């Protein structure tokens, strides 16, 4: 899909959302695809790491993946190749990136970077991936290893730095690189420690981003392992049902990335096309429940969700911001998202859900 068409689709989606249409004629341009729900860490803020995922775990077959990409390539602009597992565990991980890229779809990646050794760093640089967010939740060894249980602060940091140095040496423009740090509040960190940590990335990294932690809907709503913003007010309906989609490792289409246990399956892409699922009876029923406020009767995971608990900004609901950001980066590049976050924090007086600090 060309750049102008992506923006047109996004605007049409926004209109359908504001009109509360339960049949949405614009197809989503932004997808999450889950190569696997296996992970090599036991992170305190993740349902996989904390053994709250009770469904079967597995790896998406490469044939199914290609079928999915072929199904969505005429309208998809970008995919994030990760949901509730570490995608680099998949044996066809780099093939997945290349296949989507060759089909004209941008691939974004969230990774814990523990598996990004020197060999994989070079494969990653040659894969065509458009953007990588390194999940590195701590400015000190204590902060990081308290959150990312099973990972080594020094080893993972060196993986990331090696990748960034090689990217610079080889003069690669892509991928856009983000160091993503969740605001977990699990350990103290001085301003000097934070500054010293970030300084290591001077001239190497595109962005350092602080993010509010998600409780994965109601999965961690009562946890004491980390701190999070209480959602004292809700802003339904959830716009993700109008403009994005999530595809699990087994081909199941689910409403949301926080639906780790696939409590509400909309359909399976091994059995039917995405277009059939997008306005199928189960999806329309869920959109209707979102509009009339009865959504918890269908999907209890929505309780305490950070997406529903974040107010709209300039008429744009929280769940459609990624879609809009992707449409804008198609034209202006990924730097525009950094400046958009700064503008959002200016409007919200520093209380937006993500903050760029470098």
Short mmCIF file of N, CA, C and O in Angstrom, two decimals, residues 120-233:
data_model
loop_
_atom_site.label_atom_id
_atom_site.label_comp_id
_atom_site.label_asym_id
_atom_site.label_seq_id
_atom_site.Cartn_x
_atom_site.Cartn_y
_atom_site.Cartn_z
N UNK A 120 24.18 -12.86 15.12
CA UNK A 120 22.80 -12.41 14.89
C UNK A 120 22.73 -10.90 14.67
O UNK A 120 21.82 -10.41 14.00
N UNK A 121 23.67 -10.16 15.23
CA UNK A 121 23.71 -8.71 15.00
C UNK A 121 23.89 -8.40 13.51
O UNK A 121 23.21 -7.53 12.95
N UNK A 122 24.79 -9.15 12.86
CA UNK A 122 25.02 -8.93 11.43
C UNK A 122 23.82 -9.38 10.61
O UNK A 122 23.44 -8.72 9.63
N UNK A 123 23.21 -10.51 11.01
CA UNK A 123 22.00 -10.96 10.32
C UNK A 123 20.88 -9.94 10.46
O UNK A 123 20.13 -9.69 9.51
N UNK A 124 20.78 -9.34 11.64
CA UNK A 124 19.74 -8.34 11.88
C UNK A 124 19.96 -7.11 11.00
O UNK A 124 19.01 -6.57 10.40
N UNK A 125 21.20 -6.68 10.88
CA UNK A 125 21.50 -5.51 10.07
C UNK A 125 21.21 -5.74 8.59
O UNK A 125 20.90 -4.81 7.85
N UNK A 126 21.30 -7.00 8.16
CA UNK A 126 21.03 -7.33 6.76
C UNK A 126 19.59 -7.75 6.50
O UNK A 126 19.22 -8.02 5.37
N UNK A 127 18.78 -7.80 7.55
CA UNK A 127 17.43 -8.38 7.43
C UNK A 127 16.40 -7.44 6.81
O UNK A 127 15.38 -7.88 6.30
N UNK A 128 16.65 -6.13 6.91
CA UNK A 128 15.68 -5.16 6.41
C UNK A 128 14.73 -4.66 7.47
O UNK A 128 13.81 -3.88 7.17
N UNK A 129 14.91 -5.05 8.73
CA UNK A 129 14.04 -4.58 9.80
C UNK A 129 14.09 -3.05 9.87
O UNK A 129 15.15 -2.44 9.76
N UNK A 130 12.93 -2.43 10.02
CA UNK A 130 12.84 -0.97 9.96
C UNK A 130 13.14 -0.29 11.29
O UNK A 130 13.70 0.80 11.33
N UNK A 131 12.72 -0.93 12.39
CA UNK A 131 12.88 -0.32 13.70
C UNK A 131 13.03 -1.40 14.75
O UNK A 131 12.36 -2.43 14.69
N UNK A 132 13.92 -1.17 15.72
CA UNK A 132 14.10 -2.10 16.84
C UNK A 132 13.96 -1.33 18.14
O UNK A 132 14.62 -0.30 18.35
N UNK A 133 13.12 -1.86 19.02
CA UNK A 133 13.01 -1.33 20.39
C UNK A 133 13.65 -2.36 21.32
O UNK A 133 13.17 -3.49 21.43
N UNK A 134 14.75 -1.97 21.95
CA UNK A 134 15.43 -2.84 22.90
C UNK A 134 14.79 -2.65 24.27
O UNK A 134 14.85 -1.55 24.84
N UNK A 135 14.17 -3.70 24.78
CA UNK A 135 13.54 -3.62 26.10
C UNK A 135 14.62 -3.80 27.16
O UNK A 135 15.09 -4.91 27.41
N UNK A 136 15.02 -2.69 27.77
CA UNK A 136 16.12 -2.71 28.74
C UNK A 136 15.68 -1.91 29.96
O UNK A 136 15.93 -0.71 30.06
N UNK A 137 15.03 -2.57 30.87
CA UNK A 137 14.28 -1.87 31.91
C UNK A 137 15.11 -1.59 33.17
O UNK A 137 14.88 -2.16 34.24
N UNK A 138 16.07 -0.70 33.01
CA UNK A 138 16.85 -0.29 34.17
C UNK A 138 18.12 0.42 33.78
O UNK A 138 18.79 0.06 32.80
N UNK A 139 18.49 1.44 34.54
CA UNK A 139 19.72 2.19 34.28
C UNK A 139 20.89 1.64 35.09
O UNK A 139 22.03 2.05 34.88
N UNK A 140 20.60 0.74 36.03
CA UNK A 140 21.64 0.11 36.84
C UNK A 140 21.45 -1.40 36.80
O UNK A 140 20.37 -1.90 36.43
N UNK A 141 22.48 -2.12 37.20
CA UNK A 141 22.41 -3.58 37.24
C UNK A 141 21.28 -4.03 38.16
O UNK A 141 20.53 -4.96 37.83
N UNK A 142 21.13 -3.37 39.31
CA UNK A 142 20.09 -3.76 40.25
C UNK A 142 18.70 -3.58 39.65
O UNK A 142 17.85 -4.49 39.73
N UNK A 143 18.45 -2.43 39.05
CA UNK A 143 17.15 -2.17 38.43
C UNK A 143 16.84 -3.19 37.35
O UNK A 143 15.77 -3.78 37.31
N UNK A 144 17.80 -3.38 36.45
CA UNK A 144 17.59 -4.24 35.29
C UNK A 144 17.35 -5.69 35.69
O UNK A 144 16.38 -6.32 35.25
N UNK A 145 18.21 -6.24 36.52
CA UNK A 145 18.11 -7.66 36.84
C UNK A 145 16.97 -7.97 37.81
O UNK A 145 16.53 -9.12 37.89
N UNK A 146 16.46 -6.96 38.49
CA UNK A 146 15.25 -7.14 39.30
C UNK A 146 14.03 -7.31 38.41
O UNK A 146 13.09 -8.04 38.74
N UNK A 147 14.03 -6.60 37.28
CA UNK A 147 12.90 -6.65 36.35
C UNK A 147 13.04 -7.80 35.37
O UNK A 147 12.10 -8.59 35.17
N UNK A 148 14.20 -7.90 34.74
CA UNK A 148 14.46 -8.89 33.69
C UNK A 148 15.14 -10.12 34.31
O UNK A 148 16.34 -10.34 34.14
N UNK A 149 14.37 -10.88 35.02
CA UNK A 149 14.91 -12.02 35.76
C UNK A 149 15.42 -13.08 34.79
O UNK A 149 14.71 -13.52 33.88
N UNK A 150 16.69 -13.46 34.99
CA UNK A 150 17.32 -14.45 34.12
C UNK A 150 18.26 -13.83 33.12
O UNK A 150 18.97 -14.54 32.41
N UNK A 151 18.30 -12.50 33.04
CA UNK A 151 19.19 -11.80 32.11
C UNK A 151 20.37 -11.19 32.87
O UNK A 151 20.28 -10.86 34.05
N UNK A 152 21.47 -11.03 32.16
CA UNK A 152 22.67 -10.38 32.71
C UNK A 152 22.75 -8.95 32.19
O UNK A 152 22.72 -8.73 30.97
N UNK A 153 22.85 -8.01 33.08
CA UNK A 153 22.96 -6.59 32.73
C UNK A 153 24.12 -6.36 31.77
O UNK A 153 23.97 -5.76 30.70
N UNK A 154 25.30 -6.85 32.14
CA UNK A 154 26.50 -6.60 31.35
C UNK A 154 26.43 -7.27 29.98
O UNK A 154 26.76 -6.66 28.95
N UNK A 155 26.00 -8.51 29.95
CA UNK A 155 25.95 -9.27 28.69
C UNK A 155 24.96 -8.64 27.70
O UNK A 155 25.29 -8.44 26.51
N UNK A 156 23.76 -8.31 28.18
CA UNK A 156 22.75 -7.76 27.28
C UNK A 156 23.14 -6.36 26.81
O UNK A 156 22.95 -6.01 25.63
N UNK A 157 23.72 -5.58 27.71
CA UNK A 157 24.17 -4.24 27.34
C UNK A 157 25.24 -4.32 26.25
O UNK A 157 25.20 -3.55 25.28
N UNK A 158 26.15 -5.25 26.39
CA UNK A 158 27.21 -5.40 25.38
C UNK A 158 26.63 -5.86 24.04
O UNK A 158 27.09 -5.42 22.98
N UNK A 159 25.61 -6.72 24.08
CA UNK A 159 24.94 -7.12 22.84
C UNK A 159 24.40 -5.91 22.09
O UNK A 159 24.58 -5.78 20.87
N UNK A 160 23.73 -5.04 22.83
CA UNK A 160 23.11 -3.86 22.22
C UNK A 160 24.19 -2.91 21.69
O UNK A 160 24.10 -2.41 20.55
N UNK A 161 25.20 -2.66 22.50
CA UNK A 161 26.27 -1.73 22.10
C UNK A 161 27.02 -2.26 20.87
O UNK A 161 27.37 -1.50 19.97
N UNK A 162 27.28 -3.57 20.85
CA UNK A 162 27.97 -4.15 19.68
C UNK A 162 27.13 -3.95 18.42
O UNK A 162 27.66 -3.55 17.37
N UNK A 163 25.85 -4.22 18.52
CA UNK A 163 24.95 -4.04 17.38
C UNK A 163 24.99 -2.59 16.89
O UNK A 163 25.11 -2.32 15.68
N UNK A 164 24.89 -1.66 17.81
CA UNK A 164 24.85 -0.25 17.45
C UNK A 164 26.19 0.21 16.84
O UNK A 164 26.21 1.01 15.90
N UNK A 165 27.29 -0.29 17.39
CA UNK A 165 28.60 0.08 16.83
C UNK A 165 28.76 -0.46 15.42
O UNK A 165 29.28 0.24 14.53
N UNK A 166 28.35 -1.70 15.19
CA UNK A 166 28.45 -2.28 13.85
C UNK A 166 27.55 -1.53 12.86
O UNK A 166 27.93 -1.31 11.71
N UNK A 167 26.38 -1.15 13.32
CA UNK A 167 25.48 -0.38 12.45
C UNK A 167 26.16 0.92 12.02
O UNK A 167 26.11 1.31 10.84
N UNK A 168 26.82 1.58 12.97
CA UNK A 168 27.49 2.84 12.67
C UNK A 168 28.69 2.61 11.74
O UNK A 168 28.89 3.35 10.77
N UNK A 169 29.48 1.57 12.03
CA UNK A 169 30.66 1.27 11.21
C UNK A 169 30.28 0.96 9.77
O UNK A 169 30.96 1.36 8.82
N UNK A 170 29.18 0.23 9.61
CA UNK A 170 28.72 -0.16 8.28
C UNK A 170 27.90 0.92 7.59
O UNK A 170 27.46 0.75 6.45
N UNK A 171 27.63 2.02 8.33
CA UNK A 171 26.89 3.17 7.81
C UNK A 171 25.49 2.78 7.35
O UNK A 171 25.00 3.26 6.32
N UNK A 172 24.85 1.91 8.14
CA UNK A 172 23.47 1.52 7.85
C UNK A 172 22.52 2.61 8.36
O UNK A 172 22.63 3.04 9.51
N UNK A 173 21.60 3.00 7.53
CA UNK A 173 20.59 3.99 7.95
C UNK A 173 19.52 3.32 8.80
O UNK A 173 18.98 3.92 9.74
N UNK A 174 19.17 2.08 8.47
CA UNK A 174 18.19 1.32 9.23
C UNK A 174 18.89 0.24 10.02
O UNK A 174 19.98 -0.20 9.64
N UNK A 175 18.27 -0.22 11.10
CA UNK A 175 16.96 0.18 11.63
C UNK A 175 17.04 1.40 12.54
O UNK A 175 18.11 1.74 13.06
N UNK A 176 15.90 2.07 12.71
CA UNK A 176 15.76 3.09 13.74
C UNK A 176 15.83 2.37 15.09
O UNK A 176 15.21 1.33 15.29
N UNK A 177 16.62 2.89 16.01
CA UNK A 177 16.87 2.16 17.26
C UNK A 177 16.39 2.93 18.48
O UNK A 177 16.65 4.12 18.63
N UNK A 178 15.68 2.22 19.34
CA UNK A 178 15.11 2.79 20.56
C UNK A 178 15.52 1.93 21.75
O UNK A 178 15.43 0.70 21.69
N UNK A 179 15.98 2.55 22.80
CA UNK A 179 16.16 1.85 24.07
C UNK A 179 14.94 2.18 24.91
O UNK A 179 14.70 3.34 25.26
N UNK A 180 14.15 1.17 25.21
CA UNK A 180 12.87 1.35 25.90
C UNK A 180 12.99 0.92 27.36
O UNK A 180 13.35 -0.22 27.65
N UNK A 181 12.71 1.85 28.27
CA UNK A 181 12.83 1.59 29.70
C UNK A 181 11.47 1.79 30.36
O UNK A 181 10.90 2.88 30.31
N UNK A 182 10.94 0.73 30.95
CA UNK A 182 9.67 0.83 31.67
C UNK A 182 9.86 1.49 33.03
O UNK A 182 10.84 1.22 33.73
N UNK A 183 8.91 2.34 33.39
CA UNK A 183 8.96 3.04 34.68
C UNK A 183 8.32 2.15 35.75
O UNK A 183 7.15 2.32 36.11
N UNK A 184 9.11 1.18 36.23
CA UNK A 184 8.60 0.16 37.15
C UNK A 184 8.65 0.56 38.61
O UNK A 184 7.92 0.01 39.44
N UNK A 185 9.54 1.51 38.95
CA UNK A 185 9.65 1.96 40.33
C UNK A 185 10.10 0.87 41.29
O UNK A 185 9.66 0.82 42.44
N UNK A 186 10.99 -0.03 40.82
CA UNK A 186 11.39 -1.16 41.67
C UNK A 186 12.73 -0.95 42.36
O UNK A 186 13.12 -1.75 43.21
N UNK A 187 13.46 0.11 42.01
CA UNK A 187 14.75 0.39 42.65
C UNK A 187 15.09 1.86 42.45
O UNK A 187 14.63 2.50 41.52
N UNK A 188 15.90 2.38 43.35
CA UNK A 188 16.32 3.77 43.27
C UNK A 188 17.43 3.92 42.23
O UNK A 188 18.23 3.01 42.02
N UNK A 189 17.46 5.08 41.61
CA UNK A 189 18.51 5.37 40.64
C UNK A 189 18.80 6.87 40.68
O UNK A 189 17.88 7.68 40.56
N UNK A 190 20.06 7.23 40.88
CA UNK A 190 20.42 8.65 40.96
C UNK A 190 20.48 9.25 39.55
O UNK A 190 20.62 8.52 38.55
N UNK A 191 20.40 10.56 39.49
CA UNK A 191 20.51 11.25 38.21
C UNK A 191 21.88 11.01 37.59
O UNK A 191 22.02 10.88 36.37
N UNK A 192 22.91 10.93 38.42
CA UNK A 192 24.26 10.67 37.92
C UNK A 192 24.35 9.29 37.29
O UNK A 192 24.95 9.12 36.22
N UNK A 193 23.75 8.28 37.93
CA UNK A 193 23.75 6.92 37.38
C UNK A 193 23.00 6.87 36.05
O UNK A 193 23.44 6.21 35.11
N UNK A 194 21.87 7.55 35.99
CA UNK A 194 21.09 7.57 34.76
C UNK A 194 21.87 8.24 33.65
O UNK A 194 21.93 7.73 32.52
N UNK A 195 22.48 9.38 33.94
CA UNK A 195 23.24 10.12 32.94
C UNK A 195 24.42 9.29 32.45
O UNK A 195 24.71 9.24 31.24
N UNK A 196 25.13 8.63 33.36
CA UNK A 196 26.29 7.82 33.01
C UNK A 196 25.88 6.65 32.11
O UNK A 196 26.59 6.32 31.15
N UNK A 197 24.74 6.04 32.40
CA UNK A 197 24.26 4.93 31.59
C UNK A 197 23.93 5.40 30.18
O UNK A 197 24.36 4.79 29.19
N UNK A 198 23.18 6.47 30.06
CA UNK A 198 22.73 6.95 28.75
C UNK A 198 23.90 7.45 27.90
O UNK A 198 23.90 7.31 26.68
N UNK A 199 24.93 7.98 28.55
CA UNK A 199 26.09 8.53 27.84
C UNK A 199 26.79 7.47 26.98
O UNK A 199 27.38 7.79 25.95
N UNK A 200 26.68 6.20 27.39
CA UNK A 200 27.31 5.11 26.63
C UNK A 200 26.78 5.03 25.20
O UNK A 200 27.44 4.48 24.31
N UNK A 201 25.58 5.58 24.98
CA UNK A 201 24.92 5.45 23.68
C UNK A 201 25.10 6.69 22.80
O UNK A 201 24.51 6.76 21.73
N UNK A 202 25.89 7.64 23.26
CA UNK A 202 26.11 8.86 22.47
C UNK A 202 26.60 8.52 21.06
O UNK A 202 27.57 7.77 20.89
N UNK A 203 25.95 9.06 20.07
CA UNK A 203 26.34 8.84 18.68
C UNK A 203 25.97 7.49 18.12
O UNK A 203 26.33 7.17 16.98
N UNK A 204 25.27 6.67 18.92
CA UNK A 204 24.94 5.31 18.49
C UNK A 204 23.45 5.05 18.39
O UNK A 204 23.00 4.33 17.49
N UNK A 205 22.69 5.61 19.30
CA UNK A 205 21.28 5.28 19.46
C UNK A 205 20.40 6.43 18.98
O UNK A 205 20.73 7.60 19.17
N UNK A 206 19.27 6.12 18.38
CA UNK A 206 18.37 7.16 17.90
C UNK A 206 17.53 7.76 19.01
O UNK A 206 17.20 8.95 18.98
N UNK A 207 17.17 6.95 20.01
CA UNK A 207 16.22 7.44 21.01
C UNK A 207 16.28 6.59 22.28
O UNK A 207 16.43 5.37 22.22
N UNK A 208 16.15 7.25 23.42
CA UNK A 208 15.90 6.57 24.70
C UNK A 208 14.52 6.98 25.15
O UNK A 208 14.21 8.17 25.24
N UNK A 209 13.69 5.99 25.41
CA UNK A 209 12.28 6.26 25.70
C UNK A 209 11.86 5.64 27.03
O UNK A 209 12.06 4.45 27.26
N UNK A 210 11.29 6.46 27.91
CA UNK A 210 10.68 5.97 29.14
C UNK A 210 9.21 5.70 28.86
O UNK A 210 8.53 6.51 28.24
N UNK A 211 8.74 4.54 29.34
CA UNK A 211 7.35 4.17 29.07
C UNK A 211 6.63 3.77 30.35
O UNK A 211 7.22 3.15 31.24
N UNK A 212 5.36 4.12 30.41
CA UNK A 212 4.53 3.63 31.51
C UNK A 212 4.38 2.13 31.40
O UNK A 212 4.27 1.58 30.30
N UNK A 213 4.38 1.47 32.53
CA UNK A 213 4.23 0.02 32.53
C UNK A 213 2.76 -0.34 32.36
O UNK A 213 1.87 0.33 32.87
N UNK A 214 2.52 -1.42 31.60
CA UNK A 214 1.16 -1.93 31.44
C UNK A 214 0.94 -3.08 32.42
O UNK A 214 1.85 -3.86 32.69
N UNK A 215 -0.27 -3.19 32.91
CA UNK A 215 -0.61 -4.32 33.78
C UNK A 215 -1.22 -5.48 32.98
O UNK A 215 -1.76 -6.40 33.57
N UNK A 216 -1.09 -5.41 31.64
CA UNK A 216 -1.69 -6.43 30.77
C UNK A 216 -3.16 -6.59 31.14
O UNK A 216 -3.63 -7.65 31.50
N UNK A 217 -3.89 -5.47 31.05
CA UNK A 217 -5.29 -5.48 31.46
C UNK A 217 -5.38 -5.75 32.95
O UNK A 217 -4.72 -5.09 33.75
N UNK A 218 -6.15 -6.75 33.33
CA UNK A 218 -6.32 -7.04 34.76
C UNK A 218 -5.33 -8.08 35.27
O UNK A 218 -5.40 -8.50 36.43
N UNK A 219 -4.36 -8.50 34.42
CA UNK A 219 -3.44 -9.57 34.81
C UNK A 219 -2.62 -9.22 36.04
O UNK A 219 -2.41 -10.04 36.93
N UNK A 220 -2.14 -7.98 36.11
CA UNK A 220 -1.29 -7.56 37.22
C UNK A 220 -1.92 -6.43 38.04
O UNK A 220 -1.21 -5.69 38.70
N UNK A 221 -3.22 -6.31 38.00
CA UNK A 221 -3.86 -5.14 38.63
C UNK A 221 -3.64 -5.08 40.13
O UNK A 221 -3.72 -4.01 40.74
N UNK A 222 -3.37 -6.23 40.76
CA UNK A 222 -3.17 -6.26 42.21
C UNK A 222 -1.72 -6.55 42.60
O UNK A 222 -1.43 -6.82 43.77
N UNK A 223 -0.81 -6.48 41.64
CA UNK A 223 0.58 -6.83 41.93
C UNK A 223 1.25 -5.81 42.86
O UNK A 223 0.92 -4.62 42.84
N UNK A 224 2.20 -6.29 43.62
CA UNK A 224 3.05 -5.41 44.42
C UNK A 224 4.50 -5.53 43.97
O UNK A 224 5.41 -4.99 44.62
N UNK A 225 4.73 -6.23 42.85
CA UNK A 225 6.09 -6.41 42.35
C UNK A 225 6.62 -5.19 41.63
O UNK A 225 7.83 -5.01 41.49
N UNK A 226 5.73 -4.32 41.13
CA UNK A 226 6.15 -3.09 40.47
C UNK A 226 5.04 -2.06 40.62
O UNK A 226 3.90 -2.40 40.94
N UNK A 227 5.38 -0.80 40.41
CA UNK A 227 4.39 0.28 40.54
C UNK A 227 3.82 0.62 39.17
O UNK A 227 4.47 0.43 38.14
N UNK A 228 2.59 1.12 39.17
CA UNK A 228 1.94 1.48 37.92
C UNK A 228 0.87 2.52 38.20
O UNK A 228 0.44 2.71 39.34
N UNK A 229 0.46 3.20 37.12
CA UNK A 229 -0.58 4.22 37.24
C UNK A 229 -1.94 3.56 37.39
O UNK A 229 -2.32 2.71 36.59
N UNK A 230 -2.67 3.95 38.42
CA UNK A 230 -4.03 3.45 38.59
C UNK A 230 -4.95 4.13 37.58
O UNK A 230 -4.91 5.35 37.40
N UNK A 231 -5.74 3.34 36.92
CA UNK A 231 -6.68 3.89 35.94
C UNK A 231 -7.96 4.31 36.66
O UNK A 231 -8.92 3.56 36.77
N UNK A 232 -7.94 5.54 37.17
CA UNK A 232 -9.09 6.02 37.94
C UNK A 232 -10.25 6.42 37.03
O UNK A 232 -11.37 6.60 37.49
N UNK A 233 -9.97 6.56 35.75
CA UNK A 233 -11.02 6.91 34.79
C UNK A 233 -10.82 6.09 33.52
O UNK A 233 -9.69 5.75 33.15
#
